[in-house]
mmCIF file of N, CA and C in Angstrom:
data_model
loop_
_atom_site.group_PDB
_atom_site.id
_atom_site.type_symbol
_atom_site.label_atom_id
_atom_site.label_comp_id
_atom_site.label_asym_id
_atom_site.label_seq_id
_atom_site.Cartn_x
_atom_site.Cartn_y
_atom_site.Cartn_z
ATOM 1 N N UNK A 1 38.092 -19.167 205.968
ATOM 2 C CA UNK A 1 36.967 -18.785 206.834
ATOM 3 C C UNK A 1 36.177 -17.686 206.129
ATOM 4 N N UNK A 2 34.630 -17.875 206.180
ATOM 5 C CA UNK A 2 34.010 -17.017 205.283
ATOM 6 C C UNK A 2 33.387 -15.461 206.080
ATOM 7 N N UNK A 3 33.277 -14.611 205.696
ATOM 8 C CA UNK A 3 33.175 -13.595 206.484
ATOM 9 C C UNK A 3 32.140 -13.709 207.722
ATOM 10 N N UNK A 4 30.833 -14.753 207.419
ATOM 11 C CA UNK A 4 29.159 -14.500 208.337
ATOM 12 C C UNK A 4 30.197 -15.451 209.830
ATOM 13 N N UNK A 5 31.498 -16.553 209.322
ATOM 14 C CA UNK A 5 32.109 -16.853 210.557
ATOM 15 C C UNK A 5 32.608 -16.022 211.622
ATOM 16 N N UNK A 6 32.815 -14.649 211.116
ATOM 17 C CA UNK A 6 33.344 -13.770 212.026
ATOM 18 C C UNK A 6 32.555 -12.714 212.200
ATOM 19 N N UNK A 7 31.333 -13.263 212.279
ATOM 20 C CA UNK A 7 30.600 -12.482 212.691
ATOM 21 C C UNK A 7 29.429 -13.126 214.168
ATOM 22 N N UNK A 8 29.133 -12.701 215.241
ATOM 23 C CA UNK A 8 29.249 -13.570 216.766
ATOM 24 C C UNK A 8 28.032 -12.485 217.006
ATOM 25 N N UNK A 9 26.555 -13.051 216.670
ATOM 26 C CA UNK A 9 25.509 -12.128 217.213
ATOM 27 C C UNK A 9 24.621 -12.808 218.452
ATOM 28 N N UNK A 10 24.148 -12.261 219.595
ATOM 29 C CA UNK A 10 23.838 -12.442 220.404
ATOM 30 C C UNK A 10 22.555 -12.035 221.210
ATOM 31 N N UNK A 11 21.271 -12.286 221.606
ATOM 32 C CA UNK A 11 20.469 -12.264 221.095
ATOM 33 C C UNK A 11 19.763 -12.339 223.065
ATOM 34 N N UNK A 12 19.376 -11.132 223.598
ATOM 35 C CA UNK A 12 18.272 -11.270 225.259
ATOM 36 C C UNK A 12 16.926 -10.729 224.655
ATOM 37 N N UNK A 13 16.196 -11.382 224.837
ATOM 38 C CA UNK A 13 14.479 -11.028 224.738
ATOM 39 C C UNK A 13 14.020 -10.930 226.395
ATOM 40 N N UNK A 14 12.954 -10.335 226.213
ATOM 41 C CA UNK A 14 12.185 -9.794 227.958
ATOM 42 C C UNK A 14 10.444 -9.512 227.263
ATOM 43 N N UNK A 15 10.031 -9.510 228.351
ATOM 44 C CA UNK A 15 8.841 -9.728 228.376
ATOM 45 C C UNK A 15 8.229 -8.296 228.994
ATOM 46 N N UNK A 16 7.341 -7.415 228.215
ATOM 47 C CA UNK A 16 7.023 -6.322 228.649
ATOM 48 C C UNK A 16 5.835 -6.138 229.008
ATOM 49 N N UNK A 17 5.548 -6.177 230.487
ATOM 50 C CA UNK A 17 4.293 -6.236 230.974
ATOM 51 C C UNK A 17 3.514 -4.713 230.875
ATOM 52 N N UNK A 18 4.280 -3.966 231.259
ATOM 53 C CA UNK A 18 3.550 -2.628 231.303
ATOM 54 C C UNK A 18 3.359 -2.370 229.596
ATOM 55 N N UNK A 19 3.328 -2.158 228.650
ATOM 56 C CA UNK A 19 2.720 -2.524 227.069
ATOM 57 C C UNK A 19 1.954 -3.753 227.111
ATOM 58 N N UNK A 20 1.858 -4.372 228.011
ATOM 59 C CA UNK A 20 1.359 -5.659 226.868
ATOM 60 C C UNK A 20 -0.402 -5.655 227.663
ATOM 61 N N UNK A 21 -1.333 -6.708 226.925
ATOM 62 C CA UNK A 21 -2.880 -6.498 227.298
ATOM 63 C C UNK A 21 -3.146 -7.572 227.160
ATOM 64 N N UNK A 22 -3.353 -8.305 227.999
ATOM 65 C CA UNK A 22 -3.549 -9.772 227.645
ATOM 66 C C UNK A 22 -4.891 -10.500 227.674
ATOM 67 N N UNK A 23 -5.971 -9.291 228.011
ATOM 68 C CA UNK A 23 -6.817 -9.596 227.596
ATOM 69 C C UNK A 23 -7.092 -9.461 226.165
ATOM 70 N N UNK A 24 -6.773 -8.239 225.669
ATOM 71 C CA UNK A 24 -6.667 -8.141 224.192
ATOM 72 C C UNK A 24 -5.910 -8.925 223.445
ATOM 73 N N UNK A 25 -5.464 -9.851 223.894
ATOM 74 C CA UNK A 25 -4.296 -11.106 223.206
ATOM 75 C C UNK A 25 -3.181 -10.273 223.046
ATOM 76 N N UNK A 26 -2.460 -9.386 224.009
ATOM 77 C CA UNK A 26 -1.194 -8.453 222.912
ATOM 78 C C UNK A 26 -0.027 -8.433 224.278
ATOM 79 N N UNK A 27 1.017 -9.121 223.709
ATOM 80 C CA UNK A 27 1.766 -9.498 224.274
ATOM 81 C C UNK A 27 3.121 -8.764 223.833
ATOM 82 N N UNK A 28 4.063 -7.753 224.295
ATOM 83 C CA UNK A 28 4.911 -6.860 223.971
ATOM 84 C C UNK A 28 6.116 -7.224 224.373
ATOM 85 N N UNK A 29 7.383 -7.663 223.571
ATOM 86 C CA UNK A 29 8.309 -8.251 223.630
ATOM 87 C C UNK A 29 9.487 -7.472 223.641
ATOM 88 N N UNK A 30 10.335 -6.837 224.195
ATOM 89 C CA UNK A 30 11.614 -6.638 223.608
ATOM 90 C C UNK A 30 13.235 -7.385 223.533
ATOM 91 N N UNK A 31 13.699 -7.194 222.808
ATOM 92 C CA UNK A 31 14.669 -7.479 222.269
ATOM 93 C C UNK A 31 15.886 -6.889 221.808
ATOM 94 N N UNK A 32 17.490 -7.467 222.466
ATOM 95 C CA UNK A 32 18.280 -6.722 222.577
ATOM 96 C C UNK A 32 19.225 -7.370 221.829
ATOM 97 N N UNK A 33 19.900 -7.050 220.739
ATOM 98 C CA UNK A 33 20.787 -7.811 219.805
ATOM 99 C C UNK A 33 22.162 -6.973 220.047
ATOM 100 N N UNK A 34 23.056 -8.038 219.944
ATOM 101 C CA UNK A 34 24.706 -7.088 219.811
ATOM 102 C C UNK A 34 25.294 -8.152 218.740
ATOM 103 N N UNK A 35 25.669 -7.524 218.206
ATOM 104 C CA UNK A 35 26.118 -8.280 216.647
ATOM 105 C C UNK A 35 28.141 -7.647 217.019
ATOM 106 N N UNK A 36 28.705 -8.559 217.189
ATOM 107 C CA UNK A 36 30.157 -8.442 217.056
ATOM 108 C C UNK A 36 31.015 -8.889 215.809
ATOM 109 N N UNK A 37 31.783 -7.776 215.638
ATOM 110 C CA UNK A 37 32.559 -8.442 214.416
ATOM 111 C C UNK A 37 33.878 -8.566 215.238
ATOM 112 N N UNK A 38 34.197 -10.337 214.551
ATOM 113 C CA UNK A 38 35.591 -10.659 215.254
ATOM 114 C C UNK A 38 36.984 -10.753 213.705
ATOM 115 N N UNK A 39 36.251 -10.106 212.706
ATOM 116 C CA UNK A 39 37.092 -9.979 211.592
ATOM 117 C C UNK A 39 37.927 -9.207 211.645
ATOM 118 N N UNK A 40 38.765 -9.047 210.315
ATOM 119 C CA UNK A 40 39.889 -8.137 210.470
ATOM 120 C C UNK A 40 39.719 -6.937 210.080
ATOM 121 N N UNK A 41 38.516 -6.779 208.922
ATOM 122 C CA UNK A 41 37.645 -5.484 208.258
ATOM 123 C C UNK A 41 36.059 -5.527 208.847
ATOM 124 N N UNK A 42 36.174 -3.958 208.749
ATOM 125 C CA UNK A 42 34.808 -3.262 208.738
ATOM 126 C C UNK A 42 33.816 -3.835 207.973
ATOM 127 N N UNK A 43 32.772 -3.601 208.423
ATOM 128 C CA UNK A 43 31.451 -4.381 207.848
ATOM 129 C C UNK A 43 30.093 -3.399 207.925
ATOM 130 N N UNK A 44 29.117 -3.480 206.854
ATOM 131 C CA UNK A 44 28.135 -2.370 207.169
ATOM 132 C C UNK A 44 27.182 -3.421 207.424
ATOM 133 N N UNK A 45 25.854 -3.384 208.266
ATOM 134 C CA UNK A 45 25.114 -3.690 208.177
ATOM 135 C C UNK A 45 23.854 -3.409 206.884
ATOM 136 N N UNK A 46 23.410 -3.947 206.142
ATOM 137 C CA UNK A 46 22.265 -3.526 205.015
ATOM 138 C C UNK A 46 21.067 -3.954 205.103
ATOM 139 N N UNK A 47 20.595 -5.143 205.410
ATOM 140 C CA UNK A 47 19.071 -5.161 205.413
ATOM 141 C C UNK A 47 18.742 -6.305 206.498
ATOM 142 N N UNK A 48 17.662 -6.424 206.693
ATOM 143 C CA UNK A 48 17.211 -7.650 207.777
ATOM 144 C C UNK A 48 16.126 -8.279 207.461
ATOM 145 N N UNK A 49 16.052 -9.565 207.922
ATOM 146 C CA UNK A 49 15.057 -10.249 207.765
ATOM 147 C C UNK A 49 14.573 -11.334 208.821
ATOM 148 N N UNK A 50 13.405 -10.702 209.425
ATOM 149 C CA UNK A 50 12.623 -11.644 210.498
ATOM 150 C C UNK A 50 11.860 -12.612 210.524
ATOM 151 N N UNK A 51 11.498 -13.624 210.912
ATOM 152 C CA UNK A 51 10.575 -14.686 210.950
ATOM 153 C C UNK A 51 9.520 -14.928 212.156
ATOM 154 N N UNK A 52 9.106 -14.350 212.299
ATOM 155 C CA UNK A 52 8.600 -14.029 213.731
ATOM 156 C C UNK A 52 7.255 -15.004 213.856
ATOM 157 N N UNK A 53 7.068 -16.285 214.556
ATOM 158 C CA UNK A 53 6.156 -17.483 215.044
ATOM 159 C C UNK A 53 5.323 -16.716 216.555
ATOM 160 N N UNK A 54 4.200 -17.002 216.506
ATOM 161 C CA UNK A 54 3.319 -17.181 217.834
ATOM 162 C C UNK A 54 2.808 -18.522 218.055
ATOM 163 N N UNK A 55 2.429 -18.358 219.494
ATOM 164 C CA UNK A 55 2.328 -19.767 220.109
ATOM 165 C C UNK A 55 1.638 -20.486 219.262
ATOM 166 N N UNK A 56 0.776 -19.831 218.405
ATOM 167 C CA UNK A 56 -0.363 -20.861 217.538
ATOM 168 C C UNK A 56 0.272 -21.182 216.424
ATOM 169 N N UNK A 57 1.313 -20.624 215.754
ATOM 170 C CA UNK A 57 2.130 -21.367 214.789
ATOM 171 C C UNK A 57 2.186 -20.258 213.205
ATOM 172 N N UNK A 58 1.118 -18.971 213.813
ATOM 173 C CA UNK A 58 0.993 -18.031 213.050
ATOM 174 C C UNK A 58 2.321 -17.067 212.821
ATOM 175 N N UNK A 59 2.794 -17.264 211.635
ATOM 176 C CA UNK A 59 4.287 -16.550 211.364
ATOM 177 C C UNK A 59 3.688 -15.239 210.346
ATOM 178 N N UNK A 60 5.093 -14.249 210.859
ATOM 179 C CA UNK A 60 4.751 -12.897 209.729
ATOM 180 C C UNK A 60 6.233 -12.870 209.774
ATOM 181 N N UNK A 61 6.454 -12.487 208.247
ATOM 182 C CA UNK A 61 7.625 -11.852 207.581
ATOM 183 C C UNK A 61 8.014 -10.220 207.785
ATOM 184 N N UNK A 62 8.902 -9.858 208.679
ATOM 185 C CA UNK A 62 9.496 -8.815 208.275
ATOM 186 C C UNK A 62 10.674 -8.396 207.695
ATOM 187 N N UNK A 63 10.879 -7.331 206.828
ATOM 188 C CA UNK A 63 12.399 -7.160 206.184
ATOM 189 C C UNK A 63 12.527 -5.967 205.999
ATOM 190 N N UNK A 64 13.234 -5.294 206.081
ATOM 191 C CA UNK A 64 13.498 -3.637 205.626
ATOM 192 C C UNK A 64 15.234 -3.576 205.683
ATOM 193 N N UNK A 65 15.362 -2.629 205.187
ATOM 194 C CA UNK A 65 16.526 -2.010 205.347
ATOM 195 C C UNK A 65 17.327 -1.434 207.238
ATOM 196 N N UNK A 66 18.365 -2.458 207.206
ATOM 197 C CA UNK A 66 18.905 -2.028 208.212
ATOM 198 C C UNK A 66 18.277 -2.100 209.296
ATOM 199 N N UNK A 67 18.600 -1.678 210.730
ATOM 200 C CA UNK A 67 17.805 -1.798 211.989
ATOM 201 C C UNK A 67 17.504 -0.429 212.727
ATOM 202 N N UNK A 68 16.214 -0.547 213.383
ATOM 203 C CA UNK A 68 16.048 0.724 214.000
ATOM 204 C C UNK A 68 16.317 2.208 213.503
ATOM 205 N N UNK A 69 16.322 2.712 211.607
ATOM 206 C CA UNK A 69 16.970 3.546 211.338
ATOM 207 C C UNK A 69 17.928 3.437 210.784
ATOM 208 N N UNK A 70 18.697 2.315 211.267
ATOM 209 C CA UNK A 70 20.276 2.852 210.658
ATOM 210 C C UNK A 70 20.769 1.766 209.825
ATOM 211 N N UNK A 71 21.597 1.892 209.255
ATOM 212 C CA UNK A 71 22.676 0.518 208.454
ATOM 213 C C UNK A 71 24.033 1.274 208.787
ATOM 214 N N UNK A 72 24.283 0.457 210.237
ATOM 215 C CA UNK A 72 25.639 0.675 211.062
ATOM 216 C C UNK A 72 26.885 0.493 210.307
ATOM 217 N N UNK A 73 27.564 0.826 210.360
ATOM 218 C CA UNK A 73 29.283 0.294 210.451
ATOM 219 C C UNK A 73 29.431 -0.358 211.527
ATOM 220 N N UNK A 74 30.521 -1.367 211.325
ATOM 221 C CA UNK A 74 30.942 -2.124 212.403
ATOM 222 C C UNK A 74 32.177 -2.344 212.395
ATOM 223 N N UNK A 75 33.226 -1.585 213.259
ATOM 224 C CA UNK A 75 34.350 -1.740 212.320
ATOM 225 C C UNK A 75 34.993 -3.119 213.076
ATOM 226 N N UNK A 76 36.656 -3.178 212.829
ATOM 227 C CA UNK A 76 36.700 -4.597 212.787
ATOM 228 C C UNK A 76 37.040 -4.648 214.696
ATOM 229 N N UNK A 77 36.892 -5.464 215.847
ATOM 230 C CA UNK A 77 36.699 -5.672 217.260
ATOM 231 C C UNK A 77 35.605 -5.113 217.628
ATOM 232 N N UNK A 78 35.021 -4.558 216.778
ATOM 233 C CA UNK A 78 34.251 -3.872 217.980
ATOM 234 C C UNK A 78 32.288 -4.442 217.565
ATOM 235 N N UNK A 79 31.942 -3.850 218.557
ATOM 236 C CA UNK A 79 30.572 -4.401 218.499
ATOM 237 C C UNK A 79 29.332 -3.270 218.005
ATOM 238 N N UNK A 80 27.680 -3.492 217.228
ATOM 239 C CA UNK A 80 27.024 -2.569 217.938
ATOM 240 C C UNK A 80 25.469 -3.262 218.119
ATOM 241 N N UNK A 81 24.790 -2.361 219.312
ATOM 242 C CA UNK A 81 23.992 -3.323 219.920
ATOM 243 C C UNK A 81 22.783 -2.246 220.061
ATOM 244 N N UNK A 82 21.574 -2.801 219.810
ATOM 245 C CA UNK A 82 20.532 -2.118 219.710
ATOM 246 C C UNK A 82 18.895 -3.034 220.178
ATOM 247 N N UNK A 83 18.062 -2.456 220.921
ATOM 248 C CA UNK A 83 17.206 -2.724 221.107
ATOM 249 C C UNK A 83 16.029 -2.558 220.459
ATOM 250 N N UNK A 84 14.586 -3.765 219.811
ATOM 251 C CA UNK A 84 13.719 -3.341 219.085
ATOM 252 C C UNK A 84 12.593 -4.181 220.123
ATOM 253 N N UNK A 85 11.523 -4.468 219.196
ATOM 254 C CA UNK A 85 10.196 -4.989 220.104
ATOM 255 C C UNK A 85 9.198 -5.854 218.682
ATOM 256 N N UNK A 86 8.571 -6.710 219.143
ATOM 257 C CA UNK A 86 7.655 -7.403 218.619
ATOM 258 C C UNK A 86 6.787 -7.615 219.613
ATOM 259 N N UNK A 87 5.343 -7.299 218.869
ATOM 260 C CA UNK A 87 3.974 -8.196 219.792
ATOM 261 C C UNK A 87 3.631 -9.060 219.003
ATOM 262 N N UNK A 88 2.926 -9.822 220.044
ATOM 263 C CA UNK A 88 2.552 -11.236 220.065
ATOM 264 C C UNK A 88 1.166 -11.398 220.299
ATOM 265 N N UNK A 89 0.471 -12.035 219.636
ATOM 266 C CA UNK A 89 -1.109 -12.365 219.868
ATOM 267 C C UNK A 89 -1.321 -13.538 220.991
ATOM 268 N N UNK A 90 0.038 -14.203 221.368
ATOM 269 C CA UNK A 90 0.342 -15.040 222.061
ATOM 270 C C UNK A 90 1.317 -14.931 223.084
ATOM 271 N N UNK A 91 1.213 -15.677 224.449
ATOM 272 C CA UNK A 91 2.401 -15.129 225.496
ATOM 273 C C UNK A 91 3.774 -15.685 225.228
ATOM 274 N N UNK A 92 3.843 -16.337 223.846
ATOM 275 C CA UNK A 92 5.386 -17.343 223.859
ATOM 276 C C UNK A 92 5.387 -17.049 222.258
ATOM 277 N N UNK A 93 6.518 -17.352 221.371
ATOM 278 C CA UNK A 93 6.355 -17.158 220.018
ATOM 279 C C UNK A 93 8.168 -17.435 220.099
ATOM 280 N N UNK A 94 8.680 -17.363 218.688
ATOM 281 C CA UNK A 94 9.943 -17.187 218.621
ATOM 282 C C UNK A 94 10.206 -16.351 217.367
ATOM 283 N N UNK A 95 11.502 -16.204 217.061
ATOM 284 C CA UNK A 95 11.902 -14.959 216.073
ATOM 285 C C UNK A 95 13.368 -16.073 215.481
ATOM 286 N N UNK A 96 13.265 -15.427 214.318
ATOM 287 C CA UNK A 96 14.882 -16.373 213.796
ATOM 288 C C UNK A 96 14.681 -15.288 212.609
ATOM 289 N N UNK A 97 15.883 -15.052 211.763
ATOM 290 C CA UNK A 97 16.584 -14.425 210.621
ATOM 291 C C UNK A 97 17.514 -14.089 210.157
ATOM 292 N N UNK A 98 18.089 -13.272 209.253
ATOM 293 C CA UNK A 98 19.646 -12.807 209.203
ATOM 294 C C UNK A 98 19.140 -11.314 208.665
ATOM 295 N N UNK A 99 20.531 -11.076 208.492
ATOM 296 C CA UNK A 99 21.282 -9.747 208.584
ATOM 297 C C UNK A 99 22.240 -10.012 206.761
ATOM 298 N N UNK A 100 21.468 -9.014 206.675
ATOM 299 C CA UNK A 100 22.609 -8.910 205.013
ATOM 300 C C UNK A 100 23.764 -7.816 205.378
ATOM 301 N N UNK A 101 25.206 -8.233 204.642
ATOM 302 C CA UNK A 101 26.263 -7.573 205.622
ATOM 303 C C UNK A 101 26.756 -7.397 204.110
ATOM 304 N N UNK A 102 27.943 -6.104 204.156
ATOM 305 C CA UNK A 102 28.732 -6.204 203.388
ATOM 306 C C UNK A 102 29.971 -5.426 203.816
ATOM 307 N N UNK A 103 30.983 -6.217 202.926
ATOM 308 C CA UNK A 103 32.772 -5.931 203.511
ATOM 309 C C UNK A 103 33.037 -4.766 203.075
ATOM 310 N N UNK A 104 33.717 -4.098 203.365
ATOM 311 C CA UNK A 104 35.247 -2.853 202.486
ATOM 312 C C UNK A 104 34.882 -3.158 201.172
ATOM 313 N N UNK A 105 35.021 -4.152 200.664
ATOM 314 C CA UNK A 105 35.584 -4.485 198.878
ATOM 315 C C UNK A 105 33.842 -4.318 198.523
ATOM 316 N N UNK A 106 32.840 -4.183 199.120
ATOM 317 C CA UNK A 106 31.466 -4.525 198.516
ATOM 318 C C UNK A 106 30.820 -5.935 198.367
ATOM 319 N N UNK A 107 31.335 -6.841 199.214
ATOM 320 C CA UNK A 107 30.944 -8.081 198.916
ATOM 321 C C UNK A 107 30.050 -8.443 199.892
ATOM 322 N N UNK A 108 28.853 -8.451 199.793
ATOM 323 C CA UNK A 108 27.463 -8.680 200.399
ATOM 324 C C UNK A 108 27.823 -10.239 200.866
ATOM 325 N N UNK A 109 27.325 -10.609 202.128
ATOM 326 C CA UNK A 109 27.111 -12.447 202.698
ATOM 327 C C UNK A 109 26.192 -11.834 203.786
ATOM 328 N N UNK A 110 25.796 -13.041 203.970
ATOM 329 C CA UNK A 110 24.486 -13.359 204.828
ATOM 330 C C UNK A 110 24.567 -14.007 206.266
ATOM 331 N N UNK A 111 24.145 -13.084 207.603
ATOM 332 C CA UNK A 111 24.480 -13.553 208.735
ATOM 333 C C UNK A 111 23.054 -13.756 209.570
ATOM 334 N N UNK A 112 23.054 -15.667 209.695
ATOM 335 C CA UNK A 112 21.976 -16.061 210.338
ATOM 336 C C UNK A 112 21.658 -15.629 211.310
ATOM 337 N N UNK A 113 20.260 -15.126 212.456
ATOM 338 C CA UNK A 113 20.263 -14.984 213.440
ATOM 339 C C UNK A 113 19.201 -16.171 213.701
ATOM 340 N N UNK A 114 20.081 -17.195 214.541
ATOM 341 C CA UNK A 114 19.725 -18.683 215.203
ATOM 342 C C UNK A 114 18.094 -18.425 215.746
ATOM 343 N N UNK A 115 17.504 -19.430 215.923
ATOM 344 C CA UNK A 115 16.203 -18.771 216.784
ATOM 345 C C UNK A 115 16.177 -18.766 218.281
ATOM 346 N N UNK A 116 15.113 -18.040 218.538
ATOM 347 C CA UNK A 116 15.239 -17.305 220.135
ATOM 348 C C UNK A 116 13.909 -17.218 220.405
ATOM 349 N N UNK A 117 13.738 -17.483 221.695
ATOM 350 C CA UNK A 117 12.342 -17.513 222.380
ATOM 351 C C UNK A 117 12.123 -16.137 222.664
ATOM 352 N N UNK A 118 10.375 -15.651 222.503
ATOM 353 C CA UNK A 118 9.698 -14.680 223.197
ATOM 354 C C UNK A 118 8.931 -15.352 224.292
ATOM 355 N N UNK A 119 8.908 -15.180 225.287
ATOM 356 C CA UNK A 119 8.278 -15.839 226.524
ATOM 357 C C UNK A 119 7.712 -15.330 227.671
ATOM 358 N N UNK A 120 6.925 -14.906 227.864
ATOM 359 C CA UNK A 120 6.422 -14.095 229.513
ATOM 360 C C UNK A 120 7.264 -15.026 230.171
ATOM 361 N N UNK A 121 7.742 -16.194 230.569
ATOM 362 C CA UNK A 121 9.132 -16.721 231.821
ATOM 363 C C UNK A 121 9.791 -15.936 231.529
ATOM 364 N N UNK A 122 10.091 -14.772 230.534
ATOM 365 C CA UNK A 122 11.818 -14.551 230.662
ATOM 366 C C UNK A 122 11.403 -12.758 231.132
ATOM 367 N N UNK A 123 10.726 -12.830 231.976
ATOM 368 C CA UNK A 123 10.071 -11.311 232.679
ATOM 369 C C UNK A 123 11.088 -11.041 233.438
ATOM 370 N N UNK A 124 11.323 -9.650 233.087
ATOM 371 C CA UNK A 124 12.469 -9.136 234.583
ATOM 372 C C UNK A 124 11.266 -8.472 235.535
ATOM 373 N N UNK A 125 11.514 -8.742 236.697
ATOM 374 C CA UNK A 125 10.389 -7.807 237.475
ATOM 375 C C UNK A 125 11.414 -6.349 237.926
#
């Protein structure tokens, strides 16, 4: 079993009305990721990479180092979970990417994040 198998990320988006302007086309998304490691070793998080689609089919690349600030530890059961945001020129879009990870020993692998809808339906009131 290769390490990105034991790794179980999980992925709620919401729809942020009070930011968003929809006359101005700007649609404010957030997003809540918890990335679990079900391995037997610690794992750091190192860089990310987003794919981020609007309803019209217009995609932008993001990538930087780590999330929100940090390149976490994760040690081995346990989880960590952090909230970020994307706008949208559109009220629906989706997001897909991975997560560059590396073990104890230094061995960098790559953990997909599946794709996921941005959607004004998924509004909490």
């Amino acid at each position: 079993m290769n390490e990105s198998s034991r790794i179980c990320i999980q992925v709620q988006s919401v729809y942020v009305a009070s930011q968003s302007v929809p006359a101005e086309e700007r649609y404010v998304f957030a997003y809540t990721i918890t990335i679990r490691n079900l391995g037997r070793d610690s794992i750091q998080l190192l860089n990310r990479y987003w794919l981020i689609t609007n309803g019209n089919g217009r995609e932008t690349e993001v990538q930087g180092e780590g999330v929100i600030g940090e390149q976490p530890h994760i040690a081995a059961g346990s989880e960590f979970q952090y909230t970020s945001g994307a706008i949208l020129e559109t009220p629906m879009g989706t997001m897909q990417g991975y997560y560059e990870m590396q073990d104890t020993e230094g061995q960098r692998f790559q953990v997909d994040i599946p794709v996921f809808r941005l959607a004004i339906e998924s509004c909490i009131h």
